[in-house]
CSV table of N, CA, C and O in Angstrom, one decimal:
chain,number,residue,atom,x,y,z
A,299,MET,N,96.9,23.3,177.4
A,299,MET,CA,97.2,24.7,177.3
A,299,MET,C,95.9,25.6,177.4
A,299,MET,O,96.2,26.8,178.2
A,300,ALA,N,94.8,24.9,177.1
A,300,ALA,CA,93.6,25.6,177.6
A,300,ALA,C,93.5,26.0,178.7
A,300,ALA,O,93.1,26.9,179.3
A,301,ARG,N,93.8,24.6,180.0
A,301,ARG,CA,93.7,24.6,181.3
A,301,ARG,C,94.4,25.8,181.8
A,301,ARG,O,93.9,26.6,182.6
A,302,LEU,N,95.7,25.9,181.5
A,302,LEU,CA,96.8,27.1,181.7
A,302,LEU,C,96.4,28.4,181.7
A,302,LEU,O,96.3,29.2,182.3
A,303,LEU,N,95.5,28.7,180.6
A,303,LEU,CA,95.1,29.8,180.1
A,303,LEU,C,94.0,30.3,181.0
A,303,LEU,O,93.7,31.5,181.3
A,304,MET,N,93.2,29.0,181.2
A,304,MET,CA,91.9,29.5,182.2
A,304,MET,C,92.4,29.8,183.4
A,304,MET,O,91.8,30.7,184.1
A,305,LEU,N,93.3,29.1,184.0
A,305,LEU,CA,94.1,29.4,185.1
A,305,LEU,C,94.6,30.8,185.2
A,305,LEU,O,94.2,31.7,186.5
A,306,VAL,N,95.3,31.1,184.4
A,306,VAL,CA,96.0,32.4,184.5
A,306,VAL,C,94.4,33.8,184.6
A,306,VAL,O,94.6,34.9,185.1
A,307,ILE,N,93.4,33.4,183.5
A,307,ILE,CA,92.4,34.3,183.5
A,307,ILE,C,91.7,34.6,184.8
A,307,ILE,O,91.6,35.3,185.4
A,308,LEU,N,91.7,33.0,185.7
A,308,LEU,CA,90.9,33.0,186.9
A,308,LEU,C,91.9,33.9,187.7
A,308,LEU,O,91.4,34.7,188.7
A,309,ALA,N,93.0,33.8,187.6
A,309,ALA,CA,94.2,34.4,188.5
A,309,ALA,C,93.9,35.7,188.5
A,309,ALA,O,93.7,36.6,189.7
A,310,LEU,N,93.9,36.2,187.2
A,310,LEU,CA,93.7,37.8,186.9
A,310,LEU,C,92.5,38.2,187.6
A,310,LEU,O,92.3,39.7,187.9
A,311,ALA,N,91.7,37.6,187.2
A,311,ALA,CA,90.1,37.8,187.9
A,311,ALA,C,90.1,38.3,189.3
A,311,ALA,O,89.5,39.1,189.8
A,312,LEU,N,90.5,37.2,190.0
A,312,LEU,CA,90.6,37.2,191.5
A,312,LEU,C,91.5,38.5,191.8
A,312,LEU,O,91.1,39.1,192.9
A,313,VAL,N,92.6,38.6,191.3
A,313,VAL,CA,93.4,39.7,191.6
A,313,VAL,C,92.5,40.9,191.5
A,313,VAL,O,92.4,42.2,192.2
A,314,ALA,N,92.1,41.2,190.3
A,314,ALA,CA,90.9,42.5,190.0
A,314,ALA,C,89.9,42.6,191.0
A,314,ALA,O,89.8,43.6,191.5
A,315,LEU,N,89.4,41.4,191.4
A,315,LEU,CA,88.2,41.6,192.4
A,315,LEU,C,88.8,42.0,193.8
A,315,LEU,O,88.3,42.8,194.5
A,316,ALA,N,90.0,41.3,194.1
A,316,ALA,CA,90.7,41.7,195.3
A,316,ALA,C,90.8,43.3,195.3
A,316,ALA,O,90.6,43.9,196.5
A,317,GLY,N,91.3,43.9,194.5
A,317,GLY,CA,91.8,45.3,194.1
A,317,GLY,C,90.5,46.1,194.4
A,317,GLY,O,90.7,47.0,194.8
A,318,PHE,N,89.7,45.9,193.9
A,318,PHE,CA,88.1,46.5,193.6
A,318,PHE,C,87.8,46.4,195.2
A,318,PHE,O,87.3,47.4,195.8
A,319,ALA,N,87.9,45.3,195.9
A,319,ALA,CA,87.2,45.4,197.1
A,319,ALA,C,88.2,46.1,198.0
A,319,ALA,O,87.7,46.7,199.0
A,320,VAL,N,89.4,46.1,198.0
A,320,VAL,CA,90.4,47.1,198.9
A,320,VAL,C,90.3,48.4,198.5
A,320,VAL,O,90.0,49.5,199.7
A,321,SER,N,90.0,48.9,197.2
A,321,SER,CA,89.6,50.2,196.9
A,321,SER,C,88.3,50.5,197.5
A,321,SER,O,88.3,51.6,198.1
A,322,ALA,N,87.3,49.9,197.6
A,322,ALA,CA,86.1,50.3,198.4
A,322,ALA,C,86.3,50.1,199.8
A,322,ALA,O,85.4,51.0,200.5
A,323,LEU,N,86.9,49.3,200.2
A,323,LEU,CA,87.0,49.4,201.8
A,323,LEU,C,87.7,50.5,202.2
A,323,LEU,O,87.3,51.4,203.2
A,324,THR,N,88.7,51.1,201.5
A,324,THR,CA,89.2,52.2,201.7
A,324,THR,C,88.5,53.6,201.6
A,324,THR,O,88.8,54.3,202.6
A,325,ARG,N,88.1,53.8,200.6
A,325,ARG,CA,87.2,54.4,200.6
A,325,ARG,C,85.9,54.8,201.5
A,325,ARG,O,85.9,55.7,201.9
A,326,ALA,N,85.5,53.4,202.1
A,326,ALA,CA,84.5,53.7,202.8
A,326,ALA,C,85.0,54.0,204.0
A,326,ALA,O,84.3,54.8,205.0
A,327,THR,N,86.3,53.7,204.5
A,327,THR,CA,86.8,54.0,205.6
A,327,THR,C,87.0,55.4,205.8
A,327,THR,O,86.6,56.1,206.8
A,328,ARG,N,87.9,56.0,204.5
A,328,ARG,CA,87.8,57.3,204.5
A,328,ARG,C,86.7,58.2,204.9
A,328,ARG,O,86.6,59.3,205.4
A,329,GLU,N,85.6,58.0,204.1
A,329,GLU,CA,84.1,58.3,204.1
A,329,GLU,C,83.6,58.5,205.6
A,329,GLU,O,83.3,59.5,206.2
A,330,ALA,N,83.6,57.4,206.3
A,330,ALA,CA,83.2,57.0,207.5
A,330,ALA,C,84.0,58.0,208.6
A,330,ALA,O,83.4,58.5,209.7
A,331,ARG,N,85.2,58.2,208.5
A,331,ARG,CA,86.2,58.9,209.3
A,331,ARG,C,85.8,60.4,209.2
A,331,ARG,O,85.6,61.1,210.1
A,332,SER,N,85.6,60.9,208.0
A,332,SER,CA,85.4,62.3,207.9
A,332,SER,C,84.0,62.7,208.2
A,332,SER,O,83.6,63.6,208.8
A,333,LEU,N,82.7,61.4,208.1
A,333,LEU,CA,81.3,61.7,208.5
A,333,LEU,C,81.6,61.7,210.2
A,333,LEU,O,80.7,62.5,210.8
A,334,GLY,N,82.3,60.7,210.7
A,334,GLY,CA,82.8,60.8,212.2
A,334,GLY,C,82.9,62.1,212.7
A,334,GLY,O,82.5,62.8,213.7
A,335,GLN,N,84.0,62.8,212.0
A,335,GLN,CA,84.4,64.0,212.4
A,335,GLN,C,83.6,65.2,212.4
A,335,GLN,O,83.3,66.1,213.1
A,336,GLU,N,82.8,65.5,211.4
A,336,GLU,CA,81.6,66.2,211.1
A,336,GLU,C,80.9,66.0,212.1
A,336,GLU,O,80.2,67.0,212.9
A,337,ILE,N,80.3,64.9,212.7
A,337,ILE,CA,79.2,64.7,213.4
A,337,ILE,C,79.8,65.0,214.7
A,337,ILE,O,79.1,65.5,215.5
A,338,ALA,N,80.8,64.8,215.2
A,338,ALA,CA,81.6,65.0,216.4
A,338,ALA,C,81.8,66.4,216.6
A,338,ALA,O,81.7,67.2,217.7
A,339,LEU,N,81.9,67.1,215.4
A,339,LEU,CA,81.9,68.7,215.6
A,339,LEU,C,80.7,69.5,215.7
A,339,LEU,O,80.5,70.3,216.4
A,340,THR,N,79.4,69.0,215.3
A,340,THR,CA,78.6,69.5,215.2
A,340,THR,C,77.3,69.1,216.3
A,340,THR,O,76.5,69.9,216.5
A,341,THR,N,77.8,67.8,216.9
A,341,THR,CA,77.0,67.7,217.8
A,341,THR,C,77.4,67.7,219.4
A,341,THR,O,77.3,67.2,220.2
A,342,ARG,N,78.2,68.7,219.7
A,342,ARG,CA,78.7,69.0,220.9
A,342,ARG,C,77.8,70.0,221.5
A,342,ARG,O,77.6,71.0,221.9
A,343,GLY,N,77.1,69.1,222.4
A,343,GLY,CA,76.0,69.9,223.0
A,343,GLY,C,76.5,70.4,224.7
A,343,GLY,O,77.6,69.7,225.3
A,344,THR,N,75.8,71.0,225.2
A,344,THR,CA,75.9,71.3,226.8
A,344,THR,C,75.7,69.8,227.8
A,344,THR,O,74.9,69.2,227.0
A,345,SER,N,76.2,70.3,228.8
A,345,SER,CA,76.1,69.0,229.7
A,345,SER,C,74.7,68.8,230.3
A,345,SER,O,74.4,67.7,230.5
A,346,VAL,N,74.1,70.0,230.1
A,346,VAL,CA,72.5,69.7,230.6
A,346,VAL,C,71.7,68.9,229.6
A,346,VAL,O,71.1,68.4,229.9
A,347,GLN,N,72.1,69.1,228.3
A,347,GLN,CA,71.2,68.3,227.4
A,347,GLN,C,72.2,67.0,227.3
A,347,GLN,O,70.7,66.3,227.4
A,348,LYS,N,72.9,66.9,227.8
A,348,LYS,CA,73.3,65.2,227.9
A,348,LYS,C,72.7,64.7,229.0
A,348,LYS,O,72.1,63.5,228.9
A,349,ILE,N,72.5,65.4,230.2
A,349,ILE,CA,71.9,65.0,231.3
A,349,ILE,C,70.6,65.0,230.9
A,349,ILE,O,69.8,63.9,231.2
A,350,ALA,N,70.0,65.3,230.5
A,350,ALA,CA,68.3,65.4,229.9
A,350,ALA,C,68.1,64.3,229.3
A,350,ALA,O,67.3,63.6,229.3
A,351,TYR,N,69.1,63.9,228.1
A,351,TYR,CA,68.6,62.9,227.3
A,351,TYR,C,68.6,61.4,228.0
A,351,TYR,O,68.3,60.7,227.8
A,352,ALA,N,69.9,61.6,229.0
A,352,ALA,CA,70.1,60.4,229.5
A,352,ALA,C,69.0,60.5,230.7
A,352,ALA,O,68.6,58.9,230.6
A,353,ALA,N,68.1,61.1,231.3
A,353,ALA,CA,67.0,61.3,232.3
A,353,ALA,C,66.2,60.9,231.3
A,353,ALA,O,65.3,59.9,231.8
A,354,LEU,N,65.8,61.3,230.1
A,354,LEU,CA,64.9,60.5,229.1
A,354,LEU,C,64.7,59.4,228.9
A,354,LEU,O,63.8,58.4,229.3
A,355,PHE,N,66.2,58.9,228.6
A,355,PHE,CA,66.1,57.2,228.7
A,355,PHE,C,66.1,56.6,229.8
A,355,PHE,O,65.3,55.5,229.7
A,356,ILE,N,66.2,56.7,230.7
A,356,ILE,CA,66.0,56.0,232.2
A,356,ILE,C,64.4,56.3,232.4
A,356,ILE,O,64.0,55.2,232.8
A,357,LEU,N,63.5,57.6,232.3
A,357,LEU,CA,62.5,57.6,232.1
A,357,LEU,C,61.5,56.3,231.1
A,357,LEU,O,60.5,55.7,231.5
A,358,MET,N,61.8,56.4,229.9
A,358,MET,CA,61.4,55.5,229.0
A,358,MET,C,61.5,54.5,229.3
A,358,MET,O,60.5,53.2,229.2
A,359,LEU,N,62.8,53.7,229.8
A,359,LEU,CA,63.0,52.3,230.4
A,359,LEU,C,62.1,52.1,231.3
A,359,LEU,O,61.5,50.9,231.5
A,360,GLY,N,62.0,52.9,232.5
A,360,GLY,CA,61.3,52.4,233.7
A,360,GLY,C,59.8,52.7,233.0
A,360,GLY,O,59.1,51.5,233.8
A,361,VAL,N,59.2,53.7,232.3
A,361,VAL,CA,58.0,53.4,232.0
A,361,VAL,C,57.7,51.9,231.2
A,361,VAL,O,56.6,51.3,231.4
A,362,THR,N,58.4,51.7,230.3
A,362,THR,CA,58.1,50.5,229.6
A,362,THR,C,58.2,49.0,230.5
A,362,THR,O,57.6,48.2,230.1
A,363,SER,N,59.1,49.1,231.3
A,363,SER,CA,59.5,47.9,232.1
A,363,SER,C,58.2,47.7,233.3
A,363,SER,O,57.8,46.7,233.2
A,364,GLY,N,57.8,49.0,233.5
A,364,GLY,CA,56.7,48.9,234.6
A,364,GLY,C,55.1,48.4,233.6
A,364,GLY,O,54.5,47.8,234.4
A,365,LEU,N,55.0,49.0,232.5
A,365,LEU,CA,53.8,48.4,231.8
A,365,LEU,C,54.0,46.8,231.6
A,365,LEU,O,53.0,45.9,231.6
A,366,LEU,N,55.4,46.3,231.2
A,366,LEU,CA,55.2,45.0,231.0
A,366,LEU,C,55.4,44.3,232.1
A,366,LEU,O,54.6,43.0,231.9
A,367,GLY,N,55.7,44.6,233.3
A,367,GLY,CA,55.7,43.9,234.3
A,367,GLY,C,54.4,44.1,235.0
A,367,GLY,O,54.0,42.9,235.5
A,368,GLY,N,53.5,44.9,235.0
A,368,GLY,CA,52.4,44.9,235.2
A,368,GLY,C,51.2,44.0,234.4
A,368,GLY,O,50.3,43.5,235.0
A,369,LEU,N,51.5,43.6,233.3
A,369,LEU,CA,50.7,42.6,232.5
A,369,LEU,C,51.2,41.2,232.9
A,369,LEU,O,50.7,40.5,232.9
């Protein structure tokens, strides 16, 4: 009888943990989606800014690979 009671308690604990995990994942997904929408709305830059950032990234990549290749 004690084993059966322990199994029932263990099963209830597992169900409760699964419920908490699903709840946390749902809340995290909802928060991430709303945060993503806010970032998308606030970071709509001009095409010149996007081109400038891409050029800066390419320049930095070229500088670092040139320095490492020269050593």
